[in-house]
Short mmCIF file of C-alpha atoms and ligand atoms in Angstrom, two decimals:
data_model
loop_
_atom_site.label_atom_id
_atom_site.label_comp_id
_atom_site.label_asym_id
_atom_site.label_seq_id
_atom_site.Cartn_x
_atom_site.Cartn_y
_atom_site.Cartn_z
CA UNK A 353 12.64 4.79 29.00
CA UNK A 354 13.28 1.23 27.96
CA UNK A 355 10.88 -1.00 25.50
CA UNK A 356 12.17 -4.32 23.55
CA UNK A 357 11.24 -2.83 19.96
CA UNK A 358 11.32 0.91 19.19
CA UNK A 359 9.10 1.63 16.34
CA UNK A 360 9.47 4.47 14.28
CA UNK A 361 5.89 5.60 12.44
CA UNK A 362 2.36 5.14 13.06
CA UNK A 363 1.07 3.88 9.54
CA UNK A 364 -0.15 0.29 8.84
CA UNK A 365 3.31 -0.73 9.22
CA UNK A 366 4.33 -0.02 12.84
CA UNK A 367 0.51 -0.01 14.16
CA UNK A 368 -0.03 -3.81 13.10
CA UNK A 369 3.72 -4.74 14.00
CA UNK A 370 3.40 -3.24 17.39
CA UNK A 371 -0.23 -5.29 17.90
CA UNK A 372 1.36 -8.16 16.66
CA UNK A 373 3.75 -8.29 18.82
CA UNK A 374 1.75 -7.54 21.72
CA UNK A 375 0.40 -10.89 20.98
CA UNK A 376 3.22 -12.56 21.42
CA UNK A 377 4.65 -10.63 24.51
CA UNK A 378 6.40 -8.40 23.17
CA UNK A 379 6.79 -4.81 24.16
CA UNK A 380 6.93 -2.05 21.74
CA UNK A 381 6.55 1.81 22.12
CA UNK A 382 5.71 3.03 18.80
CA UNK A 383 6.63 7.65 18.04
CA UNK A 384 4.78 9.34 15.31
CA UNK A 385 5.68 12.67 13.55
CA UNK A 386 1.88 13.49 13.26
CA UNK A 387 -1.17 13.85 15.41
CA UNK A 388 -3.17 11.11 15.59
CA UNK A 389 -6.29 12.67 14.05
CA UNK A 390 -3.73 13.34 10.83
CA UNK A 391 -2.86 9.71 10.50
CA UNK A 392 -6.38 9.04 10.84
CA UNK A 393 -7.85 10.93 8.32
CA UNK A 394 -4.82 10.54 6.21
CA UNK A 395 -6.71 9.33 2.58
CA UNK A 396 -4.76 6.50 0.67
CA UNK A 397 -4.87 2.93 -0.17
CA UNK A 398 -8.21 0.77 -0.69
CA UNK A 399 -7.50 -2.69 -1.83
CA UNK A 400 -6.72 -5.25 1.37
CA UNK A 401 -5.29 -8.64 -0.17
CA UNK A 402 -6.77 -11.88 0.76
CA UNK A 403 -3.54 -12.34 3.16
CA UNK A 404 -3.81 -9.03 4.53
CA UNK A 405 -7.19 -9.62 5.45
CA UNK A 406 -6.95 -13.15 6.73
CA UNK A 407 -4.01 -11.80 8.72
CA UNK A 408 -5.78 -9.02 10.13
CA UNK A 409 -9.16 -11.61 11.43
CA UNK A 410 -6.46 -13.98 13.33
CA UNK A 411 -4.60 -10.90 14.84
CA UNK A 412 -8.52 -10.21 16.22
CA UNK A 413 -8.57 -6.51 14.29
CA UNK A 414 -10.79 -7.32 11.84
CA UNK A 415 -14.21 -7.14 13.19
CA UNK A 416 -15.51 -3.69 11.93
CA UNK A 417 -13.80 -4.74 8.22
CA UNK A 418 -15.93 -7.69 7.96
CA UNK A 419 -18.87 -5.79 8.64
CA UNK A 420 -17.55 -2.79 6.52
CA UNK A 421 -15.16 -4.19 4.09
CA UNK A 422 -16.62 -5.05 0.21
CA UNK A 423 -15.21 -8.18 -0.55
CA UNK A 424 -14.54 -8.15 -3.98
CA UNK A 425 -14.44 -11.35 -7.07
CA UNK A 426 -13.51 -9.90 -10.25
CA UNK A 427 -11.91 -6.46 -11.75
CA UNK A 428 -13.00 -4.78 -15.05
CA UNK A 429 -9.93 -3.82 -17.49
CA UNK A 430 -11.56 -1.03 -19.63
CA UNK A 431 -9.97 -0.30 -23.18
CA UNK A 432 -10.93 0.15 -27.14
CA UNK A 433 -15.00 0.63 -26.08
CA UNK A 434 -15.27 -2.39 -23.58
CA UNK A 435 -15.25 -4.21 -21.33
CA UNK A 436 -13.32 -7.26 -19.83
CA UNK A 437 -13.89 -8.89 -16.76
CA UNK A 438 -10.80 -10.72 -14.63
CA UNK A 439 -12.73 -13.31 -12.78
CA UNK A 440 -11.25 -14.25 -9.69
CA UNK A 441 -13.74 -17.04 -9.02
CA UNK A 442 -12.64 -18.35 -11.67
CA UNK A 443 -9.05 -18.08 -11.92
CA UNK A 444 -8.23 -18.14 -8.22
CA UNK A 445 -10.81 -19.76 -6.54
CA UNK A 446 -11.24 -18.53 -2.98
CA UNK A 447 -9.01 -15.71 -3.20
CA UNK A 448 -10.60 -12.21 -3.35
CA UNK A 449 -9.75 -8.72 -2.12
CA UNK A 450 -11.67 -6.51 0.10
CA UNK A 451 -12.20 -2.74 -0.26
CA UNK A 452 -11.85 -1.43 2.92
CA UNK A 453 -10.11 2.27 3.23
CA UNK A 454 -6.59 2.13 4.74
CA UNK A 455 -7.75 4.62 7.32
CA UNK A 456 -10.19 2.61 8.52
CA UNK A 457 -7.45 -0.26 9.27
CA UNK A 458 -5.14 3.06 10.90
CA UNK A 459 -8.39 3.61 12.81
CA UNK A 460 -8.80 -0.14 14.00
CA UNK A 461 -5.23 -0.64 14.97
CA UNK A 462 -4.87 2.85 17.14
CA UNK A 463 -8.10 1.67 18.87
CA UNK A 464 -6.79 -1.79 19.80
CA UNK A 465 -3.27 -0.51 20.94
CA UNK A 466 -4.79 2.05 23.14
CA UNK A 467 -7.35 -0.50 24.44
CA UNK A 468 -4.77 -2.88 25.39
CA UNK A 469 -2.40 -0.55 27.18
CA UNK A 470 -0.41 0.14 24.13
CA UNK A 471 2.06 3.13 23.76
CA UNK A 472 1.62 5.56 20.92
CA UNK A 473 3.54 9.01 21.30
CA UNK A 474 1.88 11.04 18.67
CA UNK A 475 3.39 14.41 17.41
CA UNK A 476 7.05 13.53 18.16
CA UNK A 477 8.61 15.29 15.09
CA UNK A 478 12.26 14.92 16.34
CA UNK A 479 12.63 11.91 16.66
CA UNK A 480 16.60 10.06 15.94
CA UNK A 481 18.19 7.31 15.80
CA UNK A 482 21.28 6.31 17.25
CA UNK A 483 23.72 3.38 17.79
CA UNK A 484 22.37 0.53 15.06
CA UNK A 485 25.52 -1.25 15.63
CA UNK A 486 25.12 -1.71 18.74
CA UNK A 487 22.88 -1.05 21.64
CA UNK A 488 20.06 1.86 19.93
CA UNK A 489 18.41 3.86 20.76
CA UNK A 490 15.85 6.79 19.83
CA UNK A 491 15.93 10.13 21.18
CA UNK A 492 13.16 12.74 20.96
CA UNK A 493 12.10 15.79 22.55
CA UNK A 494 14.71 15.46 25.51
CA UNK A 495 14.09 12.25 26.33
CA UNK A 496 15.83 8.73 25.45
CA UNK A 497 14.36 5.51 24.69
CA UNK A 498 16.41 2.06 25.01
CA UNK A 499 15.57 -0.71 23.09
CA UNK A 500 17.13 -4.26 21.39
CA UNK A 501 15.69 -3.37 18.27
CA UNK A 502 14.40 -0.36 16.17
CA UNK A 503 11.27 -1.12 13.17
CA UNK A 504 11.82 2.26 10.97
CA UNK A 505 8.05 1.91 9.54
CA UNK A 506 8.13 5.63 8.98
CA UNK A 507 7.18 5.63 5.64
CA UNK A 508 8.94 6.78 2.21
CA UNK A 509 10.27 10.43 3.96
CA UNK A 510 10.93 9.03 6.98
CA UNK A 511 14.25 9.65 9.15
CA UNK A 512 15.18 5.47 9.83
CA UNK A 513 16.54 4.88 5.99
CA UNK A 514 18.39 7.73 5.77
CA UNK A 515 20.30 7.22 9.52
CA UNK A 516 22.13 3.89 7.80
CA UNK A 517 25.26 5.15 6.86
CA UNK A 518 26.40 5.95 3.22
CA UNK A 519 27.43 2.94 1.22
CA UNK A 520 25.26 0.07 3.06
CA UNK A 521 22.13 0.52 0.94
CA UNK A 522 21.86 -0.73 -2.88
CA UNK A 523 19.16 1.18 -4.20
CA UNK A 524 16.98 0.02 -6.88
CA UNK A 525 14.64 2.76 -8.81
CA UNK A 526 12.44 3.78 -11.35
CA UNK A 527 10.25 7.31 -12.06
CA UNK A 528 7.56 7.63 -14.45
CA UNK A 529 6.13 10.19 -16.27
CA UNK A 530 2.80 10.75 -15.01
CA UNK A 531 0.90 11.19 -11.53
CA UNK A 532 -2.49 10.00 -10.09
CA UNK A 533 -4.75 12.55 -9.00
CA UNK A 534 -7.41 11.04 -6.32
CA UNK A 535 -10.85 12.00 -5.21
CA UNK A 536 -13.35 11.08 -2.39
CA UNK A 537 -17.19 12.01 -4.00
CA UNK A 538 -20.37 11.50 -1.64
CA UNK A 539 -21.76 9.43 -4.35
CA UNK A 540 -22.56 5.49 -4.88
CA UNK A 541 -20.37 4.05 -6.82
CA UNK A 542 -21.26 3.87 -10.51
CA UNK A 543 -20.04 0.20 -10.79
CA UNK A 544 -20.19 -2.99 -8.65
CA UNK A 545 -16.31 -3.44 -8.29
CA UNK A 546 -13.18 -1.61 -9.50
CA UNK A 547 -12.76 -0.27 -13.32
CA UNK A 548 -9.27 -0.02 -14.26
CA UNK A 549 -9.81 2.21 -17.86
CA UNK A 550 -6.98 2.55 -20.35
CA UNK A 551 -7.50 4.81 -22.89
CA UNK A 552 -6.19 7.89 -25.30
CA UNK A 553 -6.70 10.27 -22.50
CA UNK A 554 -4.78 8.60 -19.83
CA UNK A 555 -5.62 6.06 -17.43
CA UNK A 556 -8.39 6.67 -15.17
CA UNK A 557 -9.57 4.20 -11.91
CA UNK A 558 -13.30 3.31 -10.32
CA UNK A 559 -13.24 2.20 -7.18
CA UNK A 560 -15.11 3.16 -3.56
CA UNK A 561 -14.99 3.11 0.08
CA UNK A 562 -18.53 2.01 0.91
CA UNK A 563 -22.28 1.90 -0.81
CA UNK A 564 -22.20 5.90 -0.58
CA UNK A 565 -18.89 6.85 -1.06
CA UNK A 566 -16.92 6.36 -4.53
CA UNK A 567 -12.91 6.71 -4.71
CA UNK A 568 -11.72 8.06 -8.67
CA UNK A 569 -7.97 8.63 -9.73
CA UNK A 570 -7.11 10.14 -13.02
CA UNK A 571 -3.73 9.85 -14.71
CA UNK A 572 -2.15 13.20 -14.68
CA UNK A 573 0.96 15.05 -15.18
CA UNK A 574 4.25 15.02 -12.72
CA UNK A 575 3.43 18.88 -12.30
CA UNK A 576 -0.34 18.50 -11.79
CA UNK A 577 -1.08 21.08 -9.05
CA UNK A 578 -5.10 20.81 -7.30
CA UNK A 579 -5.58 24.23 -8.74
CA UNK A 580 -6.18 23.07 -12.40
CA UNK A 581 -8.33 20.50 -11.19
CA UNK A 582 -11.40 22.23 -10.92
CA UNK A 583 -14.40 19.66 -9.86
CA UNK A 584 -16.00 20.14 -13.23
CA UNK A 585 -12.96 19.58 -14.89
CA UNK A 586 -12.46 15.91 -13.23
CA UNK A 587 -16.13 14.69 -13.78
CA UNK A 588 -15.61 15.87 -17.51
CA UNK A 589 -12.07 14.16 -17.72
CA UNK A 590 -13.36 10.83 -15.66
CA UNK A 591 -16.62 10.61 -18.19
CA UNK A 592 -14.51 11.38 -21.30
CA UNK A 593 -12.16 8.06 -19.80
CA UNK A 594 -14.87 5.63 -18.26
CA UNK A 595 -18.06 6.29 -20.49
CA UNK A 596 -16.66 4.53 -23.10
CA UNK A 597 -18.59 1.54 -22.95
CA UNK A 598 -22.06 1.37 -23.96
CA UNK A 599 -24.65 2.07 -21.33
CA UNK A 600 -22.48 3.23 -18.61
CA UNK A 601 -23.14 5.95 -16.59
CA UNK A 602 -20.72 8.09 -14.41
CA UNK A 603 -23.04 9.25 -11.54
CA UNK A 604 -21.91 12.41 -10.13
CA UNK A 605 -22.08 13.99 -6.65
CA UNK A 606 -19.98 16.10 -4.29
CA UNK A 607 -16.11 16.12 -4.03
CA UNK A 608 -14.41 16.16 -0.02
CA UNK A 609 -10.80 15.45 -0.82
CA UNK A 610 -8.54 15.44 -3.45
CA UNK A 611 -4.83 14.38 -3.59
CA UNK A 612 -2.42 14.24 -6.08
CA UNK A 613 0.95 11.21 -5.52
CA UNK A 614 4.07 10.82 -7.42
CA UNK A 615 4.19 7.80 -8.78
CA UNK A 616 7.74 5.61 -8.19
CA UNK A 617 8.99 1.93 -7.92
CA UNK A 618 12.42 2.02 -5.09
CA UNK A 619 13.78 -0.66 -3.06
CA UNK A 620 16.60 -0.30 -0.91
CA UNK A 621 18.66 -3.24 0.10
CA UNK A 622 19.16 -4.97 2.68
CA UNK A 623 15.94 -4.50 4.88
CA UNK A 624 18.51 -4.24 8.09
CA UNK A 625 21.02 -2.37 9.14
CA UNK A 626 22.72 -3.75 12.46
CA UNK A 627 19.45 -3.91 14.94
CA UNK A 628 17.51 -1.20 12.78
CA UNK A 629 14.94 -3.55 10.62
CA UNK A 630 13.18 -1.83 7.82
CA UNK A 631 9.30 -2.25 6.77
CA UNK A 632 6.69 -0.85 4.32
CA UNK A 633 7.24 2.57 2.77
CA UNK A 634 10.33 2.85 4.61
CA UNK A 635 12.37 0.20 2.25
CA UNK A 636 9.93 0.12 -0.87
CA UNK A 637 7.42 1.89 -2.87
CA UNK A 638 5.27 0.71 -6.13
CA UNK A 639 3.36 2.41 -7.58
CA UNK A 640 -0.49 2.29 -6.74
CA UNK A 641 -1.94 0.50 -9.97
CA UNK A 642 -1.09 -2.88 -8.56
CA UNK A 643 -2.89 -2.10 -5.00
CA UNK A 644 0.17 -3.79 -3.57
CA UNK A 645 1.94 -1.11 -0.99
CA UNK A 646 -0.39 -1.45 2.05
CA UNK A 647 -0.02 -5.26 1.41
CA UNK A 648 3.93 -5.21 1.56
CA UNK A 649 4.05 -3.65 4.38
CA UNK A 650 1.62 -5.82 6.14
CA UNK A 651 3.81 -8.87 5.26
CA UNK A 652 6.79 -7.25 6.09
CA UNK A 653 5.61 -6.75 9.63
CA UNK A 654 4.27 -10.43 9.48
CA UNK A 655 7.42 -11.89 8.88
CA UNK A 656 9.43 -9.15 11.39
CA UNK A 657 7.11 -10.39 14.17
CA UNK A 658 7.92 -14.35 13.27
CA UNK A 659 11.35 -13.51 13.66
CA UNK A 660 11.61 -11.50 16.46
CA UNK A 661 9.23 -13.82 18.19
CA UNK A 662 11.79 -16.38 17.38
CA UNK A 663 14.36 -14.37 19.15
CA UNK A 664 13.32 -14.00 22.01
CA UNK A 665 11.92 -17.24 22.49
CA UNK A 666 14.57 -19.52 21.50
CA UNK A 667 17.85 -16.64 21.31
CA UNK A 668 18.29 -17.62 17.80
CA UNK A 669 18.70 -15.03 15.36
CA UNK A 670 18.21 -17.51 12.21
CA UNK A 671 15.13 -15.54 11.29
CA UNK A 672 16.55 -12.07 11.84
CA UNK A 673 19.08 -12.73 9.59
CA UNK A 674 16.97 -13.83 7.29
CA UNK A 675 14.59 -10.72 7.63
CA UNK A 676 15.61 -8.98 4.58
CA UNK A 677 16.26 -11.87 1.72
CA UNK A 678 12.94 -13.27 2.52
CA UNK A 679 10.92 -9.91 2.58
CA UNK A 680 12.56 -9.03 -0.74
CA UNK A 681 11.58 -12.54 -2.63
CA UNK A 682 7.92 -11.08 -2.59
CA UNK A 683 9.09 -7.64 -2.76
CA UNK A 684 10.61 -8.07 -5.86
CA UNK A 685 7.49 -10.11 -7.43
CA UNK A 686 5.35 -7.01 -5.92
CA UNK A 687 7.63 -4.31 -8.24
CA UNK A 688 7.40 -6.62 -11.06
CA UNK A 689 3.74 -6.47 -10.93
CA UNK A 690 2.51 -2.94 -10.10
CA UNK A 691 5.44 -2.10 -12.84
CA UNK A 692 3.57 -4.29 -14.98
CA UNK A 693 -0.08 -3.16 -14.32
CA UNK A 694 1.38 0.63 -14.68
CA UNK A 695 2.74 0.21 -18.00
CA UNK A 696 0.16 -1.71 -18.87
CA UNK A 697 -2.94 0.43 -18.34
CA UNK A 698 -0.94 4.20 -18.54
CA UNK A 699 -1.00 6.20 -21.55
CA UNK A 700 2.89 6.82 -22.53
CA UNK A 701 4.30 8.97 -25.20
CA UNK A 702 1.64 9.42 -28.31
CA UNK A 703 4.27 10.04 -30.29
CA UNK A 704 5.49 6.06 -29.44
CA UNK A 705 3.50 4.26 -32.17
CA UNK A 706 5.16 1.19 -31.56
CA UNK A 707 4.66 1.21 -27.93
CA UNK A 708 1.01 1.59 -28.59
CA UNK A 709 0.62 -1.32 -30.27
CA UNK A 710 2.57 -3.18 -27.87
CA UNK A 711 -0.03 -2.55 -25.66
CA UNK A 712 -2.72 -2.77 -27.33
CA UNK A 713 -2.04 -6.24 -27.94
CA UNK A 714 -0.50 -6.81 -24.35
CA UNK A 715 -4.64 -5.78 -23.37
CA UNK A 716 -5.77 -8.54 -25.94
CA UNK A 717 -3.82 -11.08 -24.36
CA UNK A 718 -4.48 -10.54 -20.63
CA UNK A 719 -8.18 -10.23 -21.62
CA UNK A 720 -8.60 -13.06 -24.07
CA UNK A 721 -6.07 -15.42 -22.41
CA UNK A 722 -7.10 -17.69 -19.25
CA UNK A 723 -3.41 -18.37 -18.33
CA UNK A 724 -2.35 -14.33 -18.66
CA UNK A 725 -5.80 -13.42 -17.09
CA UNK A 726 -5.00 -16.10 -14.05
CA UNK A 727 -1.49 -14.48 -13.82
CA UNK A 728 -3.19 -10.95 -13.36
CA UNK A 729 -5.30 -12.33 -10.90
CA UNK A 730 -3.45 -14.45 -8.78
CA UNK A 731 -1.04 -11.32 -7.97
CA UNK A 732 -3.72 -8.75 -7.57
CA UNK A 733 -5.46 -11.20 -4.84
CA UNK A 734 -2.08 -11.89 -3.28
CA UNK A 735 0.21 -14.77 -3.92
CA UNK A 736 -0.01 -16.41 -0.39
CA UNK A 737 2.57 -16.14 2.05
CA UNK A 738 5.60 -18.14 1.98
CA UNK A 739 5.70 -21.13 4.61
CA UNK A 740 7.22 -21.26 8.18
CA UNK A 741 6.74 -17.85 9.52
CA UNK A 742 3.66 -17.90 11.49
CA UNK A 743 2.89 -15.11 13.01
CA UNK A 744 0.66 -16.55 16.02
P1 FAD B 328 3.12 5.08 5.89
O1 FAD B 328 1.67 4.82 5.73
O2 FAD B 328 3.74 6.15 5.06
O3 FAD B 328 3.34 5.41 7.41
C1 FAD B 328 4.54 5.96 7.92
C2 FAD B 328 4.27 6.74 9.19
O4 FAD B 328 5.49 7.24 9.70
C3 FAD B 328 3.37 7.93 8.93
O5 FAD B 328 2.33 7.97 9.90
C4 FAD B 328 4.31 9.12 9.07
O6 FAD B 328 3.65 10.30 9.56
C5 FAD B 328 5.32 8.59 10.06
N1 FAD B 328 6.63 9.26 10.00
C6 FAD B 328 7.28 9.72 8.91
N2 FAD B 328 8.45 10.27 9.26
C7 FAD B 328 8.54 10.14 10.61
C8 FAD B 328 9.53 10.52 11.54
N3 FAD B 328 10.64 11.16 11.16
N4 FAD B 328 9.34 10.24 12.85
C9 FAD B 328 8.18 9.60 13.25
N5 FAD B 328 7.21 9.22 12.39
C10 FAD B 328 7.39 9.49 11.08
N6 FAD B 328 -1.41 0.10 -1.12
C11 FAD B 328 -2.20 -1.00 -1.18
O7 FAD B 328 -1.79 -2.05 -0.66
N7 FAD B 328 -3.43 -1.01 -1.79
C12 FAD B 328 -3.91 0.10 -2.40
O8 FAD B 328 -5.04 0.10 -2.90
C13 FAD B 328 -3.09 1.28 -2.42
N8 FAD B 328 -3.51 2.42 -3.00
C14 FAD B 328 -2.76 3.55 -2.87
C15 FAD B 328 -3.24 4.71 -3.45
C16 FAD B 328 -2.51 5.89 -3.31
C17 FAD B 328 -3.03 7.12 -3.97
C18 FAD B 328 -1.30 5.90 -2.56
C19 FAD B 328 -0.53 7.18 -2.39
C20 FAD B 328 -0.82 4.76 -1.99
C21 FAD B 328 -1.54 3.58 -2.15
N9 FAD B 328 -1.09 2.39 -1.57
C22 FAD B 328 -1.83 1.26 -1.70
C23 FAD B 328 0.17 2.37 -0.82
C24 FAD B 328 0.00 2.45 0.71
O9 FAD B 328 -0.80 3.57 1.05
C25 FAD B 328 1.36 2.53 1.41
O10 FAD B 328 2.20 1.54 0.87
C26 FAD B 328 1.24 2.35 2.92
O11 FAD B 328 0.77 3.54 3.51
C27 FAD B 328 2.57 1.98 3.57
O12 FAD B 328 2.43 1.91 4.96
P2 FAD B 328 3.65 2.24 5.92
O13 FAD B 328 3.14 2.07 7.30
O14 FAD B 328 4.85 1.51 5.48
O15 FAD B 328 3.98 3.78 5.64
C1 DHB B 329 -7.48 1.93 -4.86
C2 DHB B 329 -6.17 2.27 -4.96
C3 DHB B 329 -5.35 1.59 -5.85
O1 DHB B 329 -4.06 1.92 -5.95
C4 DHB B 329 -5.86 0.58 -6.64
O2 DHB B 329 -5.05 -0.04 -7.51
C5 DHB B 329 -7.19 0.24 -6.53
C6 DHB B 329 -8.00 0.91 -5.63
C7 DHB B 329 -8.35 2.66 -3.90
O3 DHB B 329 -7.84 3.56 -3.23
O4 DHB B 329 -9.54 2.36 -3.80
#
């Protein structure tokens, strides 16, 4: 088998690079570990950006989100018994962020591929790469597939970072001492956007997937397991963290999933290896307070398209080789960020008086302060995307 772009990994990543280069005519064959009903009911992110969402309505995938999708204005930072509302109306005018379930978007994508002829080999578990340097190419179950390039979007366990040979990748990380535990409840949402609470307890997060359905995540320890989480014992935790503002009201209903994630920052640089290009999960991870992971990917693949359009239109490979430096200018201001939102709204040592106070008054300023409030906002909406990389 032969294909222009081998793409490794069916999340957002290699679904929206291989539609996006179908629209410029290029052909991509994209090999999954998992079934496609497991990617599709796989339960993570929430929050689209304003770029991820324009990008997704020119790319012609975003016609369910629009009627789905909660577009969003404003997020409430919850600490000392109230309330504080960012106002992106206000701060960023005409910037917002849409709730729309990153399923949903898996959902949309797989549709549109298939639809248009697309090639999606689901449950390929073997799959390897070979040759980088010079001509790759994958190989998987017995058979062998030739292309100029291979996109390892396979995520943060995937098998394209760790085929680049010892010694080529800086890496760049940071643990931290806590988890998130996440629930799906049949329930409306108790609040009209997203309430990011900060308090004794641990952090705790309101947000939702539709009018009916509400999305929770509780700070919890590295070694949380599901079994100590007992439904009663996360509607007690999340009301002991959110009802701690006068007159509000957790409403309760039934749980349907639960997850627990590590929480980590990593980069590894460069984003390239000879003709293996790197995207999403694959090269980076933040951690989720920020909302920023789906969102990196998606301009990853953005710019990867750009260039590779440029390739093979022209035979320069000015943008290829400058792939990685220019995804990792708003990689980096990405891990500053959700680094910043994390230790901003996560409960750290108690022993750490000073620490506390720190961010106590680090909450003051963000909530009291237009120009730290517009900073907030500005990178939670998305900081648009850098000039001269079209991706139509
Ligand atoms: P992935 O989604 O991990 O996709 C990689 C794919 O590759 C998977 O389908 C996997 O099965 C496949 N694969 C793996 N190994 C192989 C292999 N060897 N061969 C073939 N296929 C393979 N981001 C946001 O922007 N906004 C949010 O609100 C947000 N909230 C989050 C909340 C939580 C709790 C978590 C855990 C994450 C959140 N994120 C958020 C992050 C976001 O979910 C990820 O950044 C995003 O999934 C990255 O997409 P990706 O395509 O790069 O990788
Ligand atoms: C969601 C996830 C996030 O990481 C976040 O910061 C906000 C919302 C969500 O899944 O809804």
């Amino acid at each position: 088998m032969r294909t222009q772009v081998g793409i490794v990994g069916a999340g957002p990543a290699g679904l929206l690079l291989s539609h996006l280069l179908h629209l410029r005519g290029i052909d991509s064959v994209v090999l999954e570990a998992r079934s496609r009903e497991y990617v599709e009911q796989r339960v993570r992110a929430g929050v689209l950006e304003q770029g991820t969402v324009d990008l997704l309505n020119e790319a012609g995938v975003g016609e369910r989100m629009r009627k789905e999708g909660l577009p969003h204005h404003g997020i409430e930072l919850r600490y000392g018994g109230a309330g504080h509302r960012i106002p992106f109306e206000k701060l960023v005018p005409g910037r917002a962020i849409t709730v729309y379930g990153q399923q949903e978007v898996v959902k949309d994508l797989i549709a549109r591929r298939l639809a248009d002829g697309g090639k999606i080999l689901f449950e390929v578990p073997d799959v390897a790469l070979h040759s980088l340097e010079k001509s790759p190419y994958l190989t998987f179950q017995g058979e062998r597939l030739d292309c100029d390039v291979i996109a390892g979007c396979d995520g943060f366990h995937g098998v394209s970072r760790p085929s680049i040979p010892e010694g080529v990748l800086s890496i760049f990380q940071r643990d931290y001492p806590f988890a998130w535990l996440g629930i799906l409840a049949q329930v409306p949402p108790s609040a009209e956007e997203l309430i990011y609470a900060h308090s004794d307890r641990g952090f705790a997060l309101h947000s939702m997937r539709t009018p009916e359905i509400s999305r929770f995540y509780l700070q919890v320890p590295t070694d949380a397991s599901l079994d100590d989480w007992p439904d009663e014992r996360i509607w007690a935790e999340l009301r002991a963290r959110l009802e701690t503002v006068p007159g509000f009201e957790l409403t309760e209903g039934p749980i349907f999933a639960k997850d627990v994630s590590a929480m980590r920052s990593f980069v590894a640089e460069p984003m390239r290896h000879g003709n293996l290009y790197l995207a999403g999960d694959a090269a980076h991870i933040v951690p989720p307070t920020g909302a920023k992971g789906l969102n990196l990917a998606v301009a990853d693949v953005r710019l990867l398209t750009a260039a590779l359009a440029d390739f093979y239109e022209t035979g320069s490979t000015e943008l290829l080789d400058a792939y990685s430096d220019t995804c990792l200018k708003r990689v980096w201001r990405a891990q500053h960020f959700s680094w910043w939102m994390t230790t901003l709204l996560h409960t750290f040592d108690a022993d750490d008086a000073y620490g506390g106070r720190l961010q106590t008054s680090h909450l003051d300023y963000v909530t009291s302060s237009t120009a730290a409030a517009t900073t907030l906002a500005e990178n939670y909406v998305g900081l648009p995307f850098e000039p001269g990389a079209s991706h139509a």
